[in-house]
Amino acid sequence: MKLTRRAAVRMGAGATALPLAASILGSPGVSAANAPAQETLPLARRLAAYALGLRFEDLDAATIERVKIHLIDSLGCGIGALNEDAVRICREVAVGAAGRSTIIGTNSRTTPDLAAFANGAAIRYFDFNDTYATKVLAVHPSDNIAPCLAVAEAEHASAQELIAAIAVAYEVNCRLTDAFDITARGWDPPVLGLPSVALATGRLMKLSEEQLTHAVALAINDHIPLGQTRTGDLSEWKGIAVAEAGRNAVFAVRLARAGLTGPAPIFEGKAGFFQQVTGTADIDVTSFGGRDRPFRIHRCILKSYPAVIYTQTAIVAAIEVAREAGSLDRISAIDVATSLEGYRRTGSEPAKWDPKTRETADHSLPYMIARAMFDGDITRDSFSETKFRAPDVLAFMQKIKVSEDPALTARTGGAVPTRVTATLADGRKITREIDHAPGFAARPMTRADVERKFRGNIGTRWPKEQTEANLGALWTIEQANDLATLLGNFVVT
C-alpha cells in the first residue's frame, strides 16, 4: 500500500529513530553507494539526526555533573522568583488546562507547553540563571530546562532520558549561538532556543527523524521574536520572552507528533531562516558534543549576581574600587570600559542612567556600578524601586561614563572584560580590570558554591530539611524512578 507523506509522518509517532545513515539507506532507491552525504542534507534534518542519535551513555561523567549543576541552579532561580508578580501572572494563566506536567513550586499540573511557559518564566525572571557568551551574543541555555522537565514528566521519561535531552538542548543552543549574530538584524536571542527546545523535547516525545525535522520548522517559522524586547525602557517581557519561545516550541513538537508538516527547508529556503533572520552559516553538526567530543555546556557561566552577563565582571571591579577608595564622597568621576556588546546592551542608552523599571535596572551598567559601590554587593533586593530610584544613587550615576574599548571587545568570548577607573578628588586614579567573575568557565563554581547559591535562592520558602533533601535528590537525579514524585517535593507552602 502506498502511503501519503502526511500518513507516513503520522505513522512515525512513537517509533525508535534510526541513526541518520540507516534512515537514509532505508529510503526507496537509496543504497550505500548513492546515499547523500550528511552535509548535503538540510540543517534541520542534520540537527534532528544529532538529537535522536545522542545517548545517555555518550555523556561522560563530567558532562552529567554539569547538567545536574545547571539543573540545580535553574530550579533554585525558579523557586526564588515564585512570588514575583510577572511570574504569578504566567502561573495563573497556566493553571486550569488539564495535563501531567507540574508547575514547579505548586501541586498544580497543566499541559507541557503551559508548564514550560510558567516554569521558564520563573527560572528566567531574576536574570540569575546561566549564560553562554560569544563575541557578539549571550544566551541563557538553561531556558531549555523548563520545557525538558515539563515534557519528560508528561511522557514518563526516565531521569537519564531527561539528562540526555538537556545535554542536546544546551549543545544545539550554544552551537547556533556560536554561528549567528542575530542582534545585528534586530532579532531577540530566544529565537535560537526555538530549535533547541523542539529537538530536545521532540526526542523526549520519541518523534521520528522526519517528524522532528518538521517540529523544528514549525517552531521557527512563526515564532521569531523582535529585539525591541531589550531596547530602551525594558518591560516585564524581557524576562518572559524566552518562556514564550519554549511554550511555542513544545506546542510545535506536539503538532509534529500528530502529523502536521512544516515549511522546508526552514534554514536554507529562499525565504527561510538564513535569508530572513541570520545570514548563512556553515554549521558542522558532526563536530557537536558526543562520544570523545566536548560539550559546550562546559563553557557555560553560572552567575554570582542577578544581573545581565555584561555587568558581572563590572560588579566585581566596582566593589574592589570602592573598597580601596574608602569613601564614595572622594570619587569625582568613574570611567567604565566594556566590550562593544556590553556597551550596546548596558550603557548606550539614556534610559540606563534613569532606570524606571526593574528590568532596565538589571541591564544598566551605571546602576550596577553605583549600587555595587554603595552596598558592596548585588542581590535580588538591589532591584526594588526604592533602590533603583534612590536619589543619592541616581545622582552618583551621573559621575559614570561608559564606553567601548576595542581591546576588551577583542578578548570577549569566554571572557566578559570590564575596566572600572575611579578618579578621586585629589586626582589619584584607582583601576580594576576583570575578565572572569566567579562562576565563569575560567573560575567555575564548586558543588559547595552551587549549593550555597541554591540555598540563598530558596531562603525560607522551604524548611531546611526539605532544602537539603531536594538538593540530595537532584545530585543523584540519574537514579530517580519518577520525575513527578521528585517535582512534587518542590511545593512551596
Coordinates of C-alpha atoms in Angstrom, one line a residue:
M1 CA 0.0 0.0 0.0
K2 CA 1.4 3.4 -0.9
L3 CA 1.3 6.0 1.9
T4 CA 0.9 9.7 1.5
R5 CA 3.7 11.8 3.0
R6 CA 1.4 13.0 5.8
A7 CA 0.4 9.4 6.7
A8 CA 4.0 8.3 6.8
V9 CA 4.8 11.2 9.2
R10 CA 1.9 10.2 11.4
M11 CA 3.0 6.5 11.4
G12 CA 6.4 7.6 12.7
A13 CA 5.0 8.6 16.0
G14 CA 6.5 6.7 18.9
A15 CA 8.9 4.9 16.6
T16 CA 12.5 4.4 17.6
A17 CA 14.6 6.7 15.5
L18 CA 17.3 5.1 13.4
P19 CA 20.8 6.7 13.0
L20 CA 21.0 9.1 10.2
A21 CA 22.8 6.8 7.8
A22 CA 20.4 4.0 8.4
S23 CA 17.4 6.2 7.9
I24 CA 18.7 7.4 4.6
L25 CA 19.7 3.9 3.4
G26 CA 16.2 2.8 4.3
S27 CA 14.6 5.2 1.8
P28 CA 13.4 3.8 -1.5
G29 CA 16.0 3.7 -4.2
V30 CA 18.9 4.7 -1.9
S31 CA 21.9 2.5 -1.5
A32 CA 25.2 2.8 0.3
A33 CA 26.8 3.8 -3.0
N34 CA 24.4 6.7 -3.7
A35 CA 23.3 7.8 -0.2
P36 CA 23.6 11.6 0.1
A37 CA 26.4 12.8 2.3
Q38 CA 25.3 14.3 5.6
E39 CA 26.5 17.8 4.8
T40 CA 24.2 17.9 1.8
L41 CA 21.1 17.4 3.9
P42 CA 19.1 20.3 5.2
L43 CA 20.3 21.6 8.5
A44 CA 17.1 20.8 10.3
R45 CA 17.4 17.2 9.3
R46 CA 21.0 17.0 10.4
L47 CA 20.1 18.6 13.8
A48 CA 17.2 16.1 14.1
A49 CA 19.6 13.2 13.5
Y50 CA 22.0 14.5 16.1
A51 CA 19.3 15.0 18.7
L52 CA 18.0 11.4 18.2
G53 CA 21.4 9.8 17.9
L54 CA 22.9 11.1 21.2
R55 CA 22.5 8.6 24.1
F56 CA 22.9 9.0 27.8
E57 CA 25.8 6.5 27.5
D58 CA 27.6 9.0 25.2
L59 CA 27.8 11.5 28.1
D60 CA 30.9 11.4 30.2
A61 CA 30.8 11.8 34.0
A62 CA 31.9 15.4 33.9
T63 CA 29.1 16.3 31.5
I64 CA 26.4 14.6 33.5
E65 CA 27.7 16.5 36.5
R66 CA 27.4 19.8 34.6
V67 CA 23.9 19.0 33.6
K68 CA 23.0 18.4 37.2
I69 CA 24.7 21.6 38.3
H70 CA 22.8 23.7 35.8
L71 CA 19.5 21.9 36.7
I72 CA 20.0 22.7 40.4
D73 CA 21.0 26.3 39.7
S74 CA 17.9 26.8 37.4
L75 CA 15.4 25.3 39.8
G76 CA 16.8 27.4 42.6
C77 CA 16.4 30.5 40.5
G78 CA 12.8 29.5 39.7
I79 CA 11.8 28.8 43.3
G80 CA 13.3 32.1 44.3
A81 CA 11.1 34.0 41.8
L82 CA 7.8 32.4 42.6
N83 CA 6.3 35.4 44.4
E84 CA 7.1 37.9 41.7
D85 CA 4.1 39.5 40.0
A86 CA 5.1 38.6 36.4
V87 CA 5.8 35.0 37.4
R88 CA 2.5 34.8 39.3
I89 CA 0.6 36.0 36.2
C90 CA 2.2 33.4 34.0
R91 CA 1.5 30.7 36.6
E92 CA -2.2 31.8 36.8
V93 CA -2.5 31.6 33.0
A94 CA -1.1 28.1 33.0
V95 CA -3.3 26.7 35.7
G96 CA -6.6 25.1 34.6
A97 CA -5.6 23.2 31.5
A98 CA -5.6 19.5 32.1
G99 CA -2.2 17.9 31.8
R100 CA 0.5 15.9 33.5
S101 CA 3.3 18.5 33.9
T102 CA 4.0 20.1 37.3
I103 CA 4.0 23.9 37.7
I104 CA 7.1 24.0 39.9
G105 CA 6.6 25.1 43.5
T106 CA 2.9 24.0 43.4
N107 CA 0.7 20.9 43.4
S108 CA -0.9 22.1 40.1
R109 CA -0.4 20.4 36.8
T110 CA -1.1 21.5 33.3
T111 CA -0.2 20.8 29.7
P112 CA 3.6 20.5 28.9
D113 CA 3.7 23.7 26.8
L114 CA 2.0 25.8 29.5
A115 CA 4.2 24.2 32.2
A116 CA 7.2 25.1 30.1
F117 CA 5.9 28.7 30.0
A118 CA 5.2 29.1 33.7
N119 CA 8.3 27.4 34.9
G120 CA 10.5 29.1 32.3
A121 CA 9.2 32.5 33.3
A122 CA 10.2 31.7 37.0
I123 CA 13.7 30.4 36.1
R124 CA 14.5 33.4 33.9
Y125 CA 12.8 36.2 35.8
F126 CA 15.7 37.4 38.0
D127 CA 18.3 37.1 35.2
F128 CA 20.2 34.9 37.7
N129 CA 20.2 31.7 35.6
D130 CA 23.2 30.6 33.5
T131 CA 24.7 32.3 30.4
Y132 CA 26.7 31.3 27.3
A133 CA 28.6 34.2 25.8
T134 CA 30.2 34.6 22.4
K135 CA 31.9 37.7 21.0
V136 CA 28.6 39.1 19.7
L137 CA 25.9 37.5 21.7
A138 CA 24.9 36.0 25.0
V139 CA 22.0 33.5 25.7
H140 CA 20.7 31.6 28.6
P141 CA 20.9 27.8 27.8
S142 CA 19.1 26.9 31.0
D143 CA 16.0 28.4 29.4
N144 CA 15.8 24.9 27.8
I145 CA 15.4 23.2 31.1
A146 CA 11.8 24.1 31.9
P147 CA 10.5 22.6 28.6
C148 CA 12.6 19.5 29.0
L149 CA 11.3 19.0 32.6
A150 CA 7.7 19.5 31.6
V151 CA 7.8 17.1 28.6
A152 CA 9.9 14.5 30.5
E153 CA 7.3 14.4 33.2
A154 CA 4.3 14.3 30.8
E155 CA 5.9 11.5 28.8
H156 CA 7.0 9.5 31.9
A157 CA 10.6 9.7 30.6
S158 CA 13.4 8.4 32.8
A159 CA 15.8 10.8 34.5
Q160 CA 18.6 9.6 32.3
E161 CA 16.5 10.5 29.2
L162 CA 15.9 13.9 30.8
I163 CA 19.7 14.4 31.3
A164 CA 20.4 13.4 27.7
A165 CA 17.7 15.8 26.4
I166 CA 19.1 18.7 28.4
A167 CA 22.6 18.0 27.0
V168 CA 21.2 18.0 23.5
A169 CA 19.4 21.3 24.1
Y170 CA 22.5 23.0 25.6
E171 CA 24.7 21.8 22.7
V172 CA 22.3 23.0 20.0
N173 CA 21.5 26.3 21.6
C174 CA 25.2 27.1 22.2
R175 CA 26.4 25.9 18.8
L176 CA 23.7 28.0 17.0
T177 CA 24.8 31.0 19.2
D178 CA 28.4 30.4 18.0
A179 CA 27.2 30.6 14.4
F180 CA 25.0 33.6 14.3
D181 CA 24.9 37.3 15.2
I182 CA 21.1 37.8 15.3
T183 CA 21.3 41.1 17.1
A184 CA 22.8 42.8 14.0
R185 CA 19.5 42.4 12.2
G186 CA 17.4 43.3 15.2
W187 CA 16.2 39.9 16.4
D188 CA 16.0 38.6 20.0
P189 CA 18.2 35.8 21.4
P190 CA 15.2 33.5 22.3
V191 CA 14.9 32.7 18.5
L192 CA 17.9 30.4 19.0
G193 CA 16.1 28.5 21.7
L194 CA 13.2 27.5 19.4
P195 CA 15.1 24.7 17.5
S196 CA 17.0 23.5 20.6
V197 CA 13.7 23.2 22.7
A198 CA 12.0 21.5 19.7
L199 CA 14.8 19.0 19.3
A200 CA 15.2 18.2 23.0
T201 CA 11.5 17.8 23.7
G202 CA 10.8 16.0 20.4
R203 CA 13.4 13.5 21.4
L204 CA 11.6 13.0 24.7
M205 CA 8.3 12.6 22.8
K206 CA 10.0 9.9 20.7
L207 CA 9.4 11.6 17.4
S208 CA 10.9 10.1 14.3
E209 CA 13.7 11.9 12.4
E210 CA 11.2 13.2 9.8
Q211 CA 8.7 14.4 12.5
L212 CA 11.5 16.1 14.4
T213 CA 12.6 17.9 11.3
H214 CA 9.0 19.2 10.9
A215 CA 8.9 20.2 14.5
V216 CA 12.0 22.4 14.1
A217 CA 10.4 24.1 11.1
L218 CA 7.1 24.6 12.9
A219 CA 8.8 26.1 15.9
I220 CA 10.9 28.5 14.0
N221 CA 8.6 29.7 11.2
D222 CA 6.0 31.7 13.1
H223 CA 7.8 32.5 16.4
I224 CA 10.7 34.8 15.7
P225 CA 10.9 37.4 18.4
L226 CA 11.8 41.1 17.9
G227 CA 14.9 42.7 19.5
Q228 CA 12.7 45.6 20.8
T229 CA 12.3 43.5 23.9
R230 CA 15.8 44.6 25.0
T231 CA 15.7 48.2 23.8
G232 CA 15.1 51.4 25.8
D233 CA 13.0 51.2 28.9
L234 CA 12.7 47.4 29.4
S235 CA 9.4 45.8 30.3
E236 CA 8.5 42.6 32.2
W237 CA 8.5 40.8 28.8
K238 CA 12.3 40.9 29.0
G239 CA 12.2 38.0 31.4
I240 CA 9.2 36.2 29.8
A241 CA 10.1 36.2 26.1
V242 CA 12.2 33.1 26.3
A243 CA 9.5 31.3 28.2
E244 CA 7.0 32.0 25.5
A245 CA 9.6 30.7 22.9
G246 CA 9.8 27.5 24.9
R247 CA 6.0 27.2 25.0
N248 CA 5.8 27.7 21.3
A249 CA 8.5 25.1 20.6
V250 CA 6.8 22.4 22.8
F251 CA 3.5 23.1 21.1
A252 CA 5.1 22.8 17.7
V253 CA 6.5 19.4 18.7
R254 CA 3.1 18.2 19.7
L255 CA 1.7 19.3 16.3
A256 CA 4.5 17.4 14.5
R257 CA 3.9 14.3 16.5
A258 CA 0.3 14.4 15.5
G259 CA 1.4 14.5 11.8
L260 CA 1.5 18.2 10.9
T261 CA 4.2 19.2 8.4
G262 CA 6.2 22.4 8.4
P263 CA 7.7 24.6 5.8
A264 CA 11.0 23.3 4.4
P265 CA 13.9 23.8 4.2
I266 CA 13.4 26.1 7.1
F267 CA 17.0 27.2 7.3
E268 CA 18.2 27.2 3.7
G269 CA 14.9 28.1 1.9
K270 CA 14.8 31.3 -0.3
A271 CA 12.6 32.9 2.4
G272 CA 14.0 30.9 5.3
F273 CA 15.9 31.5 8.4
F274 CA 19.3 32.2 6.8
Q275 CA 17.8 34.6 4.3
Q276 CA 15.4 36.5 6.6
V277 CA 17.0 36.3 10.0
T278 CA 20.7 35.4 10.4
G279 CA 22.5 35.2 7.1
T280 CA 24.1 32.0 6.0
A281 CA 26.4 29.9 8.2
D282 CA 28.4 26.7 7.9
I283 CA 27.3 24.5 10.8
D284 CA 29.1 21.2 11.1
V285 CA 26.8 19.1 13.2
T286 CA 29.3 16.2 13.2
S287 CA 31.5 18.3 15.5
F288 CA 28.8 18.7 18.1
G289 CA 29.4 17.1 21.6
G290 CA 29.3 13.4 21.9
R291 CA 31.5 10.4 22.5
D292 CA 35.1 11.8 22.6
R293 CA 33.8 15.3 21.6
P294 CA 33.5 18.0 24.3
F295 CA 30.1 19.6 25.0
R296 CA 29.5 23.3 25.1
I297 CA 27.8 23.1 28.5
H298 CA 31.3 23.2 30.0
R299 CA 31.8 26.7 28.6
C300 CA 28.6 28.0 30.2
I301 CA 28.6 30.5 33.0
L302 CA 26.9 30.4 36.4
K303 CA 26.1 33.8 37.6
S304 CA 27.1 35.2 41.0
Y305 CA 24.8 38.2 40.7
P306 CA 21.2 38.5 39.5
A307 CA 22.0 40.8 36.6
V308 CA 22.8 40.7 32.9
I309 CA 26.1 38.9 32.0
Y310 CA 27.8 42.1 30.8
T311 CA 27.7 43.5 34.3
Q312 CA 29.1 40.5 36.2
T313 CA 32.8 41.5 36.0
A314 CA 31.9 45.2 36.4
I315 CA 30.3 44.4 39.7
V316 CA 33.4 42.7 41.0
A317 CA 35.6 45.5 39.8
A318 CA 33.3 48.2 41.2
I319 CA 33.3 46.6 44.7
E320 CA 37.1 46.4 44.7
V321 CA 37.5 50.0 43.6
A322 CA 35.0 51.3 46.2
R323 CA 36.8 49.3 48.9
E324 CA 40.2 50.9 48.0
A325 CA 38.6 54.4 47.7
G326 CA 37.2 54.1 51.2
S327 CA 34.6 56.8 50.9
L328 CA 32.5 57.3 47.8
D329 CA 32.5 61.0 48.5
R330 CA 36.1 61.0 47.4
I331 CA 35.2 59.9 43.9
S332 CA 34.7 62.7 41.3
A333 CA 34.3 60.5 38.2
I334 CA 34.1 56.9 37.1
D335 CA 35.1 55.6 33.6
V336 CA 33.8 52.2 32.7
A337 CA 35.3 50.4 29.6
T338 CA 33.5 47.4 28.3
S339 CA 33.1 45.4 25.1
L340 CA 31.0 46.5 22.2
E341 CA 28.1 44.3 23.1
G342 CA 28.4 45.2 26.7
Y343 CA 28.2 48.9 25.7
R344 CA 25.2 48.3 23.4
R345 CA 23.3 46.3 26.0
T346 CA 24.1 48.1 29.2
G347 CA 25.5 51.6 28.6
S348 CA 24.5 53.1 25.2
E349 CA 21.0 54.5 26.0
P350 CA 19.9 57.4 28.3
A351 CA 17.4 55.0 30.0
K352 CA 20.3 53.2 31.6
W353 CA 21.1 56.4 33.6
D354 CA 17.5 56.8 34.7
P355 CA 16.0 53.3 35.2
K356 CA 12.3 53.3 35.8
T357 CA 11.7 49.5 35.8
R358 CA 13.4 46.6 37.5
E359 CA 14.2 45.2 34.0
T360 CA 16.0 48.4 33.0
A361 CA 17.9 48.5 36.2
D362 CA 19.4 45.0 35.9
H363 CA 20.5 45.8 32.4
S364 CA 22.1 49.2 33.4
L365 CA 25.8 49.2 33.8
P366 CA 25.8 52.6 35.5
Y367 CA 23.2 51.4 38.1
M368 CA 25.1 48.1 38.7
I369 CA 28.3 50.0 39.3
A370 CA 26.7 52.6 41.6
R371 CA 24.7 50.1 43.6
A372 CA 27.6 47.7 44.0
M373 CA 29.7 50.6 45.3
F374 CA 27.1 51.7 47.7
D375 CA 26.2 48.2 49.1
G376 CA 29.3 46.1 48.4
D377 CA 27.1 43.5 46.7
I378 CA 24.3 43.0 44.2
T379 CA 21.3 40.9 45.4
R380 CA 17.7 40.4 44.3
D381 CA 16.9 43.2 46.8
S382 CA 19.0 45.6 44.7
F383 CA 16.1 45.9 42.3
S384 CA 13.4 47.2 44.4
E385 CA 12.0 50.5 43.2
T386 CA 13.3 52.2 46.3
K387 CA 16.8 51.1 45.5
F388 CA 17.0 51.9 41.8
R389 CA 15.1 55.2 42.2
A390 CA 17.1 56.3 45.2
P391 CA 18.1 60.0 44.7
D392 CA 21.6 59.5 46.0
V393 CA 22.3 56.6 43.7
L394 CA 20.8 58.4 40.7
A395 CA 23.0 61.4 41.4
F396 CA 26.1 59.2 41.8
M397 CA 25.3 57.5 38.5
Q398 CA 25.8 60.9 36.7
K399 CA 29.5 60.6 37.5
I400 CA 29.7 57.4 35.5
K401 CA 30.7 57.3 31.8
V402 CA 30.5 54.1 29.8
S403 CA 32.4 53.4 26.6
E404 CA 33.6 50.6 24.4
D405 CA 37.3 49.6 24.4
P406 CA 38.1 47.6 21.2
A407 CA 40.9 45.9 23.1
L408 CA 38.3 44.5 25.5
T409 CA 36.0 43.6 22.7
A410 CA 38.8 41.5 21.2
R411 CA 39.0 39.5 24.4
T412 CA 35.4 38.5 24.5
G413 CA 34.0 35.0 24.2
G414 CA 34.5 33.1 27.4
A415 CA 35.7 36.3 29.0
V416 CA 33.5 39.4 29.6
P417 CA 36.1 42.0 30.3
T418 CA 35.4 45.2 32.1
R419 CA 37.7 48.0 33.4
V420 CA 36.5 50.4 36.1
T421 CA 38.6 53.5 36.8
A422 CA 37.6 55.9 39.6
T423 CA 39.2 59.4 39.6
L424 CA 39.4 60.8 43.2
A425 CA 39.1 64.4 44.1
D426 CA 42.8 64.7 44.6
G427 CA 43.4 63.4 41.0
R428 CA 44.5 59.9 42.0
K429 CA 43.1 57.1 39.9
I430 CA 42.0 53.6 41.1
T431 CA 41.6 51.0 38.4
R432 CA 40.4 47.4 38.3
E433 CA 40.1 45.3 35.2
I434 CA 38.3 41.9 35.4
D435 CA 37.9 39.3 32.7
H436 CA 36.2 36.5 34.6
A437 CA 33.8 36.8 37.6
P438 CA 33.2 33.8 39.9
G439 CA 31.1 31.2 38.1
F440 CA 32.7 31.8 34.7
A441 CA 34.3 28.8 33.0
A442 CA 37.7 30.1 34.0
R443 CA 36.6 30.4 37.6
P444 CA 33.9 27.6 37.9
M445 CA 31.7 27.2 40.9
T446 CA 32.3 24.1 43.1
R447 CA 29.5 21.9 44.4
A448 CA 29.6 23.9 47.6
D449 CA 29.2 27.2 45.6
V450 CA 26.3 25.8 43.7
E451 CA 24.6 24.6 46.9
R452 CA 25.2 28.0 48.6
K453 CA 23.5 29.8 45.7
F454 CA 20.7 27.3 45.7
R455 CA 20.1 27.8 49.4
G456 CA 20.2 31.5 49.0
N457 CA 17.5 31.4 46.3
I458 CA 15.3 29.1 48.3
G459 CA 15.6 31.2 51.5
T460 CA 12.8 30.4 53.9
R461 CA 10.4 29.1 51.3
W462 CA 11.2 25.5 52.4
P463 CA 12.2 24.2 55.8
K464 CA 15.9 23.4 56.0
E465 CA 15.3 19.7 55.9
Q466 CA 13.3 20.0 52.7
T467 CA 16.0 22.1 51.1
E468 CA 18.7 19.5 51.9
A469 CA 16.5 16.6 50.8
N470 CA 15.8 18.2 47.5
L471 CA 19.5 19.0 46.9
G472 CA 20.4 15.4 47.7
A473 CA 17.7 14.2 45.2
L474 CA 18.9 16.5 42.5
W475 CA 22.6 15.5 42.9
T476 CA 21.5 11.8 42.3
I477 CA 18.7 12.5 39.9
E478 CA 20.0 10.0 37.3
Q479 CA 18.9 7.3 39.8
A480 CA 15.3 8.7 40.1
N481 CA 12.5 6.4 39.2
D482 CA 9.8 9.0 39.0
L483 CA 10.2 12.7 38.0
A484 CA 6.7 13.6 39.1
T485 CA 7.4 12.5 42.6
L486 CA 10.7 14.4 42.7
L487 CA 9.0 17.6 41.4
G488 CA 6.2 17.1 43.9
N489 CA 8.7 17.6 46.7
F490 CA 9.3 21.1 45.4
V491 CA 6.0 22.5 46.6
V492 CA 6.2 25.8 48.4
T493 CA 3.6 26.1 51.1

